[in-house]
Tab-separated table of C-alpha atoms in Angstrom:
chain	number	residue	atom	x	y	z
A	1	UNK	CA	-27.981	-50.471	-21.919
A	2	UNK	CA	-27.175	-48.468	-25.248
A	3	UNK	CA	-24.162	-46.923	-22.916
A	4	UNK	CA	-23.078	-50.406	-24.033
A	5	UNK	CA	-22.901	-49.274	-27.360
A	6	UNK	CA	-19.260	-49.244	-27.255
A	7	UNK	CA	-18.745	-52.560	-27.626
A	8	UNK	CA	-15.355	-52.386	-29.194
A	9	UNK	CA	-12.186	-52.509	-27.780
A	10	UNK	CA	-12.420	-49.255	-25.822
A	11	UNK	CA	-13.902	-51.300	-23.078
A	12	UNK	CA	-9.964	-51.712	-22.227
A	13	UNK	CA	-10.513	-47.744	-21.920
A	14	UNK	CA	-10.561	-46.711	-18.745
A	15	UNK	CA	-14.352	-44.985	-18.171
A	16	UNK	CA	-13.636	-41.605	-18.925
A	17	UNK	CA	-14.104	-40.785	-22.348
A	18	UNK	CA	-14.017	-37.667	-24.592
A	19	UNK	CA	-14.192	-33.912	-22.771
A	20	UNK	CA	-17.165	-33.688	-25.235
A	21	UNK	CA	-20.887	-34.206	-25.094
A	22	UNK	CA	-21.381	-37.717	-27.141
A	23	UNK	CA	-20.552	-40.190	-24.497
A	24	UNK	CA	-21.689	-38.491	-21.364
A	25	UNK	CA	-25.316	-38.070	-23.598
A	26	UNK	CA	-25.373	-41.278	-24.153
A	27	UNK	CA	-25.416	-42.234	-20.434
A	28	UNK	CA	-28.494	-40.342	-19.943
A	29	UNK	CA	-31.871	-42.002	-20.418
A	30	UNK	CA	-33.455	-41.003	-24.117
A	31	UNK	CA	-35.907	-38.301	-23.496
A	32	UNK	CA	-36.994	-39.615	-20.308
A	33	UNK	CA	-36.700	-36.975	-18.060
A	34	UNK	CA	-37.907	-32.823	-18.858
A	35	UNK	CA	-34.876	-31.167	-20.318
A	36	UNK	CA	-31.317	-29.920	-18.877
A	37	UNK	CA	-30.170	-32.418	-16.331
A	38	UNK	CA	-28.320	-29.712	-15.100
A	39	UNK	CA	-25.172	-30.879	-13.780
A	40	UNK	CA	-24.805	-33.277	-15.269
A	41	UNK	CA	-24.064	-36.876	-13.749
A	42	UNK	CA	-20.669	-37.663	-13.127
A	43	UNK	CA	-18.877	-40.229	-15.418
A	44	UNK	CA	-19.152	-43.542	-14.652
A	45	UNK	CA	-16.020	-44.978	-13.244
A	46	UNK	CA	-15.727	-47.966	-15.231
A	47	UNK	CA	-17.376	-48.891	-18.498
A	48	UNK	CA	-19.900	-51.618	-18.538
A	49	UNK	CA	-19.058	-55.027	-17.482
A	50	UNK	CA	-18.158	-57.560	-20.412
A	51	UNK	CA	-17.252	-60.754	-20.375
A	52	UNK	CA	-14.019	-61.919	-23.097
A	53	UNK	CA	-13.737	-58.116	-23.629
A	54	UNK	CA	-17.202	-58.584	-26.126
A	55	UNK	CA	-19.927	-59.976	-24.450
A	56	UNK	CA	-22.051	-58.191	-22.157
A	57	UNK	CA	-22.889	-59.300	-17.986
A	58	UNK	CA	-26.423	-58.232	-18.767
A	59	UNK	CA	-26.581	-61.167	-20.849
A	60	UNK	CA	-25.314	-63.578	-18.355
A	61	UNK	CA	-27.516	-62.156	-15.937
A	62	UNK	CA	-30.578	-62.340	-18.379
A	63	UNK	CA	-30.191	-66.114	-18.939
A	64	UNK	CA	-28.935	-66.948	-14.820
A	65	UNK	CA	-32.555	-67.371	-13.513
A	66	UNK	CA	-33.431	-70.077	-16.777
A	67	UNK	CA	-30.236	-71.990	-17.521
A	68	UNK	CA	-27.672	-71.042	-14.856
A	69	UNK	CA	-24.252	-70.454	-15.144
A	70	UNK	CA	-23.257	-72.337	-18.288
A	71	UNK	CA	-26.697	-70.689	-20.153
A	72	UNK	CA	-24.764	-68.347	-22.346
A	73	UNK	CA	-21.551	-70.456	-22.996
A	74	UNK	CA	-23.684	-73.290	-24.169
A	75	UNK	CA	-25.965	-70.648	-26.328
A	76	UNK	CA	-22.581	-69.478	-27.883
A	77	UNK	CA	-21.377	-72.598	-28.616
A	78	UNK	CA	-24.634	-73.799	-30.053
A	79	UNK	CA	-24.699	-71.095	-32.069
A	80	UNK	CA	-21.399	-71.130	-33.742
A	81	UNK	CA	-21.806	-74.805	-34.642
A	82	UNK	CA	-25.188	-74.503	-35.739
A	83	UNK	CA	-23.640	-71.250	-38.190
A	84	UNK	CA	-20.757	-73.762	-39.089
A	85	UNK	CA	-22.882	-76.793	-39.650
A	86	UNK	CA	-25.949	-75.415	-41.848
A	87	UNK	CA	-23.297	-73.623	-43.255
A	88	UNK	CA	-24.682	-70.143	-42.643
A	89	UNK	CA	-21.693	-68.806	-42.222
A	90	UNK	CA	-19.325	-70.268	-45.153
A	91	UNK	CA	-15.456	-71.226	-43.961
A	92	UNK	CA	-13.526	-69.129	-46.802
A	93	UNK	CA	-9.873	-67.860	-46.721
A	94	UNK	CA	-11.338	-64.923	-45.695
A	95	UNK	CA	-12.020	-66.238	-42.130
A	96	UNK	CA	-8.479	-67.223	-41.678
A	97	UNK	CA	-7.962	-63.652	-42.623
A	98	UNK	CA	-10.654	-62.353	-39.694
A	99	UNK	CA	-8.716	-64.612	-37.366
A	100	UNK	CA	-5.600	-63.468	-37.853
A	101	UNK	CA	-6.402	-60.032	-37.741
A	102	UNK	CA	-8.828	-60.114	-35.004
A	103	UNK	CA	-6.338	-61.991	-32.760
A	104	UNK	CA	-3.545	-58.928	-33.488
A	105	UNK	CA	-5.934	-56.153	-32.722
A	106	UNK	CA	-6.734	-58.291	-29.612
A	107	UNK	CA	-2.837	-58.575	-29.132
A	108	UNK	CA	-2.413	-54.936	-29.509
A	109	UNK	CA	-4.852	-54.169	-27.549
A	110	UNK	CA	-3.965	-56.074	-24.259
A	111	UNK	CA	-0.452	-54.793	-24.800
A	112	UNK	CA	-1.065	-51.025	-25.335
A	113	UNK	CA	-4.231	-50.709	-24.324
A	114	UNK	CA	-3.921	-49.493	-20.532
A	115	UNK	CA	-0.646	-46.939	-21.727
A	116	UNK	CA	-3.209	-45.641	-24.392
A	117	UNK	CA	-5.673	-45.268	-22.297
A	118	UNK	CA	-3.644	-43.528	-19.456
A	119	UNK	CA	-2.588	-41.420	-22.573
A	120	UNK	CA	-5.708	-40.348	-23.197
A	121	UNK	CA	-6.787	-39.569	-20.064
A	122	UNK	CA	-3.876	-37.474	-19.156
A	123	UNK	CA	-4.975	-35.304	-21.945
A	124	UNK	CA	-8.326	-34.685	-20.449
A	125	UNK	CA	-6.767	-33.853	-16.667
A	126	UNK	CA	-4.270	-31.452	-18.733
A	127	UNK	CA	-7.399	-29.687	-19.870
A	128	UNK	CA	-9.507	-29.848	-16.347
A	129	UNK	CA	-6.464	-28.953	-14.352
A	130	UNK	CA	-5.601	-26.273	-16.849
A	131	UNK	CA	-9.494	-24.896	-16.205
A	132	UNK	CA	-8.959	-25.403	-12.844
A	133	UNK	CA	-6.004	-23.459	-12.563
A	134	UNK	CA	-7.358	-20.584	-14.203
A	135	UNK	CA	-10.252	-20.859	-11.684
A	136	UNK	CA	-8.246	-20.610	-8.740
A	137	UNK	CA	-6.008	-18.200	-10.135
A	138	UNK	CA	-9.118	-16.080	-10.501
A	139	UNK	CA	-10.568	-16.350	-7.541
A	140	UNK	CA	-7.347	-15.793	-5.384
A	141	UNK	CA	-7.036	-12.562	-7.371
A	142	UNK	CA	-10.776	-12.001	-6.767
A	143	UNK	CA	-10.064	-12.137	-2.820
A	144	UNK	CA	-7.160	-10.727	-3.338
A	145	UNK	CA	-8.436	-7.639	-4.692
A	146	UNK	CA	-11.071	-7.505	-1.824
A	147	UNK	CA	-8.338	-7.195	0.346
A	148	UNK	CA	-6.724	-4.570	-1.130
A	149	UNK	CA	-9.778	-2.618	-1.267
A	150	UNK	CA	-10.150	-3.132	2.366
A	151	UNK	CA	-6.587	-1.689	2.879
A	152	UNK	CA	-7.459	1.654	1.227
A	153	UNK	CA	-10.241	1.957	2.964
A	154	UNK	CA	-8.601	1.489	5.832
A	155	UNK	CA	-5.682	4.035	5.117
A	156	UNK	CA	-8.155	6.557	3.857
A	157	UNK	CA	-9.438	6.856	7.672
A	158	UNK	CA	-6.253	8.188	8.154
A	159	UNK	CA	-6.892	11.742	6.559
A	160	UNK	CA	-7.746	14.145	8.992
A	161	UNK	CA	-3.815	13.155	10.953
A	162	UNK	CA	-2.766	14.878	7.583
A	163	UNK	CA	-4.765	18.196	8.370
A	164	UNK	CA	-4.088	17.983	11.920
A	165	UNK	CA	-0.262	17.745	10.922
A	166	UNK	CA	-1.132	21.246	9.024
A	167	UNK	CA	-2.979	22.645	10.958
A	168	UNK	CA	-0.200	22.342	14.211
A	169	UNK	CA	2.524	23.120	11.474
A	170	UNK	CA	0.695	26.691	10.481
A	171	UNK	CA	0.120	27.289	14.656
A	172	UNK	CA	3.470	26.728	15.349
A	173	UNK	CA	5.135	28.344	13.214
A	174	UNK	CA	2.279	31.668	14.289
A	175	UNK	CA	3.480	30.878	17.584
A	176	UNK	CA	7.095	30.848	16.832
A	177	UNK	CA	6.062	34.500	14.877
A	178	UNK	CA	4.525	35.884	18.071
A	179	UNK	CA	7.687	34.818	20.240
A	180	UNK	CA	9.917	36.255	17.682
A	181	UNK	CA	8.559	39.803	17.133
A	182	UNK	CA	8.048	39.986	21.129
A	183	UNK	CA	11.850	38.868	22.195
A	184	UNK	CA	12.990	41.806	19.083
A	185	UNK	CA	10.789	44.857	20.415
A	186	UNK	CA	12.338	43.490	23.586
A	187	UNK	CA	15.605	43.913	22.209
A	188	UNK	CA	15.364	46.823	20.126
A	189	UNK	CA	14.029	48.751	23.218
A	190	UNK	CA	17.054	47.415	25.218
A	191	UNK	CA	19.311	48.649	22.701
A	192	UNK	CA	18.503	51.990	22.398
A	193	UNK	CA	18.712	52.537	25.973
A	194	UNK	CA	21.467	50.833	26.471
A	195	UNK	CA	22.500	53.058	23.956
A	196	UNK	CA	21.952	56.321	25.427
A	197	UNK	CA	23.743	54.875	29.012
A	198	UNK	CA	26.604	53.970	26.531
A	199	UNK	CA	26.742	57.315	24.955
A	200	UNK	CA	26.719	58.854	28.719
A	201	UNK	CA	29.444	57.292	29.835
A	202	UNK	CA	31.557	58.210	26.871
A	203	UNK	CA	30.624	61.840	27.566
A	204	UNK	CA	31.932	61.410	30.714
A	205	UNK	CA	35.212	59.406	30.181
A	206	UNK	CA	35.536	62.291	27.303
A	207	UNK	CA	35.109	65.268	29.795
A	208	UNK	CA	37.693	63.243	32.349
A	209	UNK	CA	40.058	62.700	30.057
A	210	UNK	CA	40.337	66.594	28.498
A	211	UNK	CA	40.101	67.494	32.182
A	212	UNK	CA	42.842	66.090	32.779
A	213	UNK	CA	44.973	66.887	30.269
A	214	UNK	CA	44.102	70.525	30.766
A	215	UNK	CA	44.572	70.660	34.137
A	216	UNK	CA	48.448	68.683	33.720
A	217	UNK	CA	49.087	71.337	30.882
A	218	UNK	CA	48.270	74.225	33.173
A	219	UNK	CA	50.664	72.765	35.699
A	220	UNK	CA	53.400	72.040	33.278
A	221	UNK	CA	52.949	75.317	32.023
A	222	UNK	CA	52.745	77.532	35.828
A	223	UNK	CA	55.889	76.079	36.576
A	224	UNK	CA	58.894	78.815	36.084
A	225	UNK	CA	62.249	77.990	35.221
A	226	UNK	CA	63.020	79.403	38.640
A	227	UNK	CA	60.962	76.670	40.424
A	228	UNK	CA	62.254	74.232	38.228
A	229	UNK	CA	66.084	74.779	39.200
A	230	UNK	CA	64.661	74.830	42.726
A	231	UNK	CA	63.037	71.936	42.702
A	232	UNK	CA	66.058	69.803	40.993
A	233	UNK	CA	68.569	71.062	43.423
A	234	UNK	CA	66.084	69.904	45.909
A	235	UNK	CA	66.199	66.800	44.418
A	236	UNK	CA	69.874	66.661	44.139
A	237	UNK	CA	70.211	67.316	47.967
A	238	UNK	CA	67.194	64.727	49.025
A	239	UNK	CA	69.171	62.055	46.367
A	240	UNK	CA	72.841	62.844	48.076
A	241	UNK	CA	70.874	62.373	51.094
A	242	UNK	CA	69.384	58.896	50.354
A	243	UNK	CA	72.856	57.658	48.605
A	244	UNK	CA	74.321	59.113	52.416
A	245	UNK	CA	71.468	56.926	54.314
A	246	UNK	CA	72.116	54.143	51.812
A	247	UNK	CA	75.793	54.317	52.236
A	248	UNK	CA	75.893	54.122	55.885
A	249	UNK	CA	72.507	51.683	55.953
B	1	UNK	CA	-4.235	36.448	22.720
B	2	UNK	CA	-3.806	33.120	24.190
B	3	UNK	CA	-6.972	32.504	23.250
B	4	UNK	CA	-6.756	33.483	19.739
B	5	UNK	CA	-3.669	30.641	19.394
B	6	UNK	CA	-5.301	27.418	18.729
B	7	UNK	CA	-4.275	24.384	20.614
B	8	UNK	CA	-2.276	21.940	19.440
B	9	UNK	CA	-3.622	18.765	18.476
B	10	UNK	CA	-1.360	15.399	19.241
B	11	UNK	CA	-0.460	14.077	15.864
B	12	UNK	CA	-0.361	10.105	16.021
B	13	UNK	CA	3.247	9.795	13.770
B	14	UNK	CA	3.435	6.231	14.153
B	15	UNK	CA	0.213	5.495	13.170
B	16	UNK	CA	0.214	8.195	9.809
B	17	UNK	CA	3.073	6.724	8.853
B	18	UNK	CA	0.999	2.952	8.784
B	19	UNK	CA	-1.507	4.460	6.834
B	20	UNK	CA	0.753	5.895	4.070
B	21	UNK	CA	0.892	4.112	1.007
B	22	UNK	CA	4.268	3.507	-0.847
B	23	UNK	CA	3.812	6.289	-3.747
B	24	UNK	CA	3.370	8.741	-1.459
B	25	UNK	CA	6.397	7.974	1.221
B	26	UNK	CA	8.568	10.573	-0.347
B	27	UNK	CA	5.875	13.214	0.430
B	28	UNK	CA	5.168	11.934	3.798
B	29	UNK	CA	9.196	11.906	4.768
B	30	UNK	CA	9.243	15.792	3.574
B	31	UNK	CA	5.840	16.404	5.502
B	32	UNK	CA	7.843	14.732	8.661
B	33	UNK	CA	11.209	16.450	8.522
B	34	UNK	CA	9.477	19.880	7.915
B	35	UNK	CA	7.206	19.337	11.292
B	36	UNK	CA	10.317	18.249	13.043
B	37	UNK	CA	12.049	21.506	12.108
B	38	UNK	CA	9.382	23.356	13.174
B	39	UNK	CA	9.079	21.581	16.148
B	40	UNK	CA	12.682	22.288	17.021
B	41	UNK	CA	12.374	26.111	16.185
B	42	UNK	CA	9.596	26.624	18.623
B	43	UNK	CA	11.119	24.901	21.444
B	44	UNK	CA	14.467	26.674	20.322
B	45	UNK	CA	12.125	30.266	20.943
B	46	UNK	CA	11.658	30.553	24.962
B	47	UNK	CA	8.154	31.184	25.609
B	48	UNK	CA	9.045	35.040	26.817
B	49	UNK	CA	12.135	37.106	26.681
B	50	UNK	CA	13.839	38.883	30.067
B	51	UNK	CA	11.604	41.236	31.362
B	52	UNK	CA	13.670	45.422	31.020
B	53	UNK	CA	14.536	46.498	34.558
B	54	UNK	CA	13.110	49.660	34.437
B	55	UNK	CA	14.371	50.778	37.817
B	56	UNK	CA	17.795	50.335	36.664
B	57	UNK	CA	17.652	52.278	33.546
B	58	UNK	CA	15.541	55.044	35.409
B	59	UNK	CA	18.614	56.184	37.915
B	60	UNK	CA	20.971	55.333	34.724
B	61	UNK	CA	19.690	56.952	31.706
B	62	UNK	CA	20.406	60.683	32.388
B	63	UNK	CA	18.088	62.324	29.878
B	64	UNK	CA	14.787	63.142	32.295
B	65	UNK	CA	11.790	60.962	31.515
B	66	UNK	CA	13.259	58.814	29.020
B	67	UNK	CA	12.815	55.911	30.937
B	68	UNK	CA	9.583	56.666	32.179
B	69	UNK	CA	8.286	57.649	28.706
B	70	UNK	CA	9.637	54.305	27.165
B	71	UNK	CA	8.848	52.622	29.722
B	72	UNK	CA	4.894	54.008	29.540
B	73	UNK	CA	5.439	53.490	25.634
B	74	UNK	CA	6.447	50.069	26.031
B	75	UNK	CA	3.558	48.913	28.475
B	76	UNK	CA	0.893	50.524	26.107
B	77	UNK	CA	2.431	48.595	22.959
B	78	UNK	CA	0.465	46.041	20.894
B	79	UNK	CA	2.866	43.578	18.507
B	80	UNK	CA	1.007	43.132	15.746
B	81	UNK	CA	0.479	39.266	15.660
B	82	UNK	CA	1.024	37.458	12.112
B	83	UNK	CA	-2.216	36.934	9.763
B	84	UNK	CA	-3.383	33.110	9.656
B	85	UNK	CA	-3.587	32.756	5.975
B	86	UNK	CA	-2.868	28.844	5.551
B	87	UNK	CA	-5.467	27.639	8.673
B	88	UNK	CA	-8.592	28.470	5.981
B	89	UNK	CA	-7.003	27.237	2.982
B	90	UNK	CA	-6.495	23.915	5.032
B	91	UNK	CA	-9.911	23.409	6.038
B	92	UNK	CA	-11.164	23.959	2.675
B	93	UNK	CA	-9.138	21.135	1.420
B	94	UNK	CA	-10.042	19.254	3.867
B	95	UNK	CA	-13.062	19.700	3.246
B	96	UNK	CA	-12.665	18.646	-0.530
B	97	UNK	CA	-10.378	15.733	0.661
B	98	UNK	CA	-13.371	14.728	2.853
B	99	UNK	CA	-15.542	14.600	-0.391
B	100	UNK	CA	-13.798	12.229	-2.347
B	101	UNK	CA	-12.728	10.075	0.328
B	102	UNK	CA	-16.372	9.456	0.702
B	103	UNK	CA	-16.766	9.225	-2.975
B	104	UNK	CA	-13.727	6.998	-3.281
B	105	UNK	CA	-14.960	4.843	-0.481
B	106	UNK	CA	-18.541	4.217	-1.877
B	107	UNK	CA	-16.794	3.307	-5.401
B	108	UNK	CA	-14.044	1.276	-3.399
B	109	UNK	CA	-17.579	-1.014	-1.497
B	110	UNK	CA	-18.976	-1.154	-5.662
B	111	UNK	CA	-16.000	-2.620	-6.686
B	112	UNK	CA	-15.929	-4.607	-3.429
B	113	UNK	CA	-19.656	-5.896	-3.860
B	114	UNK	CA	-18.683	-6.734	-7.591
B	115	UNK	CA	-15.869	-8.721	-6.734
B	116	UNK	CA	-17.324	-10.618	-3.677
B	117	UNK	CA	-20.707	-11.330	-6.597
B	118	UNK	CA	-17.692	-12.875	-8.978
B	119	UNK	CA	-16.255	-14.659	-6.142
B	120	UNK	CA	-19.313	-16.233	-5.437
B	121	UNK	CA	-20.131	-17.220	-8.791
B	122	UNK	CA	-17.129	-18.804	-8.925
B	123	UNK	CA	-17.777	-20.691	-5.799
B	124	UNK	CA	-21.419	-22.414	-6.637
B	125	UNK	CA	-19.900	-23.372	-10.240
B	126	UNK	CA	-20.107	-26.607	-10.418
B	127	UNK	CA	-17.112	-28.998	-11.176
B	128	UNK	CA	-15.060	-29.126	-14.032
B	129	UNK	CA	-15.412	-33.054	-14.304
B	130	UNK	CA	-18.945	-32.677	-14.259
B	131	UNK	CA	-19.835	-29.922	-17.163
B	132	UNK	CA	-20.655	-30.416	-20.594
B	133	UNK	CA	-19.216	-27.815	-22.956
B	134	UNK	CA	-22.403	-25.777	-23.204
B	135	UNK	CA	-21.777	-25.593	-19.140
B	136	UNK	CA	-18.194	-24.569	-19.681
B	137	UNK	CA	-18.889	-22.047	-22.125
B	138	UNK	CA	-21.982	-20.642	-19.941
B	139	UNK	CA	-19.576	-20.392	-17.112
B	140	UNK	CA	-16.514	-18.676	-18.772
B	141	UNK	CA	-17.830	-17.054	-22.387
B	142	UNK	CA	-14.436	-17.051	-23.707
B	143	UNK	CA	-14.621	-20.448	-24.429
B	144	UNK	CA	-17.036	-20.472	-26.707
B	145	UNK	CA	-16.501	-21.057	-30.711
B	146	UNK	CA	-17.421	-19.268	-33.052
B	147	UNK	CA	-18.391	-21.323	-35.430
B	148	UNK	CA	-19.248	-18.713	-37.908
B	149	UNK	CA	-16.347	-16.646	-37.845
B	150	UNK	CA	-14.822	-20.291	-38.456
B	151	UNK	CA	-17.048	-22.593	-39.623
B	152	UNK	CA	-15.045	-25.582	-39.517
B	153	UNK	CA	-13.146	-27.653	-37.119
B	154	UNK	CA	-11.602	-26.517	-35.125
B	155	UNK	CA	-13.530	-23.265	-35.190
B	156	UNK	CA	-10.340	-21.012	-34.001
B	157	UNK	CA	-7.410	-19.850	-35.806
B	158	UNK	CA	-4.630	-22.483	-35.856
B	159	UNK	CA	-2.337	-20.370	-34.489
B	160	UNK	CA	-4.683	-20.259	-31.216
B	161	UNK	CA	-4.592	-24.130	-31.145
C-alpha cells in the first residue's frame, strides 16, 4: 500500500515510471523476502486505483463491509464540515488562494497530463529499444561470426586439391620431359642418317654429272674437221631430201 | 619406367574453386591457367614418336654397318629421365600446411565455443523492461558509472551525455 505513496498527480501517469531503481523498490515488500529478487517483477501496468484522482479504492473497500457504498463520501463530508464548523481549519484568503491554484494544477493536469505522460514514456522505450538494439545487433554478429568460422573450416578441407594440383603439375610436366628427350634422340638419330643417304646421293648425282660432261667433251673433241664437213653435207643432202618429200607431199 | 611416373590424381576444379576465398582468387586463376597450359603441352606431346625403319636405312645407307651399329646403339640407349626436385618440396609443405590447418582449426572451434558461450549469455538475459540498473550494468559492464572518476551527476563527461 506504500506503492500508493504517489499520491499526487502522477496517478494521471501512465504506470511506468523512472528507468531507475526508486519506484520499482518501492513495489517490493520492505524486507520481507531474503535478498535479490532477482528479476525483478515487472512494472505494474497501471498505478493504484484512486478515486477523484486523490483518494485511494483501498479505502472504499475498507469501509464497504461497515457502511456500504456511501461510507467514505459521508466520512468526507463529515469531516470537512466538522474542520469548517469547530473551526479547525480557519477560512482565510489563503484558502481562496489553495482553491484557485489547486483547481489549475487539476486543469493542467487533465489537459496535458496523458501527452506528458506519453512523453515520458517514449523516453524510456528510446532507452530499452536503444539496449535492445544493441543486443540484437550483438548477437546477430555473434551468429554471424559462428558462421563464418564454419565457412573456413569448411574451405580449409579443401587443401590437399591444392597439393594434388602440384603434385599432377610437377608429373606432367616430367612426363612431357620424358616424351620430349625421347621424340629428339629419335630425331637426331634420323637426321644423321638421313644425312649420310643425303650425302650419297649427292656423290652420285656429282659423279653423273662430271661423267657426263667428260664423256660429251671427249666426243666433241674426237670429232675431226673432216667428219664434221662430212657429216653437214650429209645433212645438207638428207635436208634437200626432206624439203623434196615435203615439196611433193 | 612407367612405374617410376606417378599417376595422376583427378583434381576436383569446380569444387577448389568453391573453396577459395576472395583474397586469394588471383592466385588460384594463375594456379588454373598454368595447369591448363600444361595440360595442353602434354596432350600436344604424342605419347611416342615414329618408330626408325631400320630395314630401309640398312639397304640405303652405303657405309657397311652403319645401320646395324646405330641401330644396336640405339636399342641399348637409356634417356636419362629428368630429376623430380619439386614432388619432395611439395610434400613437405604439405605437410606444414597440414599443421596449421589443424592448428587453425582448433583455434577457429575456441573462438567458435567463445562465441556460441556469448551467444548464450545473451540469450538467458533477462528483459530489458524487467532489470534494475545494477542488472543492466551486471549484464553489459560498460554501463556502469564511475562515480569516482565523476563524482557527481551525471557521473560521465558531458560530452558523453
Amino acid at each position: 500500500m506504500l506503492s500508493r505513496a504517489v499520491i499526487l498527480s502522477a496517478n494521471a501517469l501512465k504506470g511506468r515510471g523512472h528507468f531507475g531503481a526508486g519506484l520499482v523498490q518501492a513495489s517490493r515488500s520492505l524486507h520481507t523476502t531474503s535478498q535479490s529478487l532477482a528479476p525483478v517483477p515487472p512494472l505494474p501496468e497501471k498505478g493504484g486505483k484512486v478515486r477523484h484522482g486523490v483518494f485511494p479504492e483501498e479505502l472504499f473497500q475498507l469501509l464497504y463491509p461497515k457502511t456500504g457504498v456511501t461510507g467514505p463520501y459521508m466520512l468526507g463530508t463529515g469531516l470537512l464540515v466538522y474542520l469548517l464548523s469547530k473551526e479547525v481549519y480557519i477560512v482565510n484568503p489563503e484558502s481562496f488562494a489553495a482553491l484557485s491554484i489547486t483547481s489549475v494544477i487539476i486543469y493542467g493536469v487533465k489537459t496535458y497530463g496523458p501527452s506528458v505522460a506519453a512523453f515520458a514514456d517514449k523516453l524510456n522505450e528510446d532507452k530499452v529499444a536503444k539496449a535492445q538494439e544493441v543486443k540484437d545487433l550483438a548477437m546477430a554478429s555473434l551468429a554471424q561470426a559462428i558462421e563464418d568460422e564454419k565457412k573456413e573450416q569448411w574451405r580449409i578441407e579443401g587443401r590437399a586439391l591444392l597439393f594434388d594440383a602440384k603434385r599432377n603439375n610437377v608429373a606432367m610436366l616430367l612426363e612431357t620431359n620424358r616424351r620430349e628427350r625421347i621424340h629428339m634422340v629419335n630425331n637426331e638419330v634420323k637426321k644423321r642418317l638421313d644425312y649420310q643417304i643425303a650425302l650419297q646421293q649427292l656423290h652420285r648425282n656429282m659423279e653423273q654429272e662430271h661423267m657426263i660432261n667428260w664423256v660429251e667433251k671427249n666426243v666433241v673433241g674426237s670429232l675431226t674437221p673432216q667428219q664434221e664437213k662430212e657429216s653437214i653435207a650429209k645433212c645438207i643432202t638428207d635436208l634437200k631430201a626432206l624439203a623434196l618429200a615435203k615439196a611433193t607431199a | 619406367m612407367a612405374g617410376r611416373r606417378a599417376a595422376l590424381k583427378a583434381v576436383d576444379w569446380v569444387a577448389f574453386s568453391e573453396r577459395v576465398p576472395a583474397n586469394q582468387r588471383g592466385a588460384f586463376n594463375a594456379l588454373k591457367a598454368r595447369s591448363d597450359a600444361i595440360v595442353a603441352r602434354l596432350a600436344s606431346v604424342p605419347e611416342a614418336p615414329a618408330p626408325i625403319d631400320w630395314s630401309y636405312y640398312r639397304h640405303a645407307v652405303a657405309r657397311p654397318g652403319m645401320a646395324e651399329d646405330f641401330e644396336r646403339k640405339f636399342g641399348a640407349l637409356r634417356i636419362p629421365e629428368a630429376v623430380d626436385t619439386q614432388t619432395t618440396a611439395i610434400d613437405t609443405r604439405e605437410a606444414e600446411a597440414e599443421a596449421s590447418a589443424r592448428a587453425y582449426a582448433t583455434e577457429s572451434e575456441d573462438r567458435v565455443a567463445r562465441y556460441r558461450a556469448e551467444l548464450e549469455k545473451f540469450r538467458n538475459m533477462i528483459p530489458f523492461d524487467r532489470m534494475t540498473i545494477g542488472d543492466l550494468n551486471d549484464a553489459f559492464p560498460e554501463t556502469t558509472l564511475d562515480k569516482v572518476k565523476h563524482p557527481y551527476w551525471p557521473h560521465k563527461a558531458i560530452a558523453d551525455l
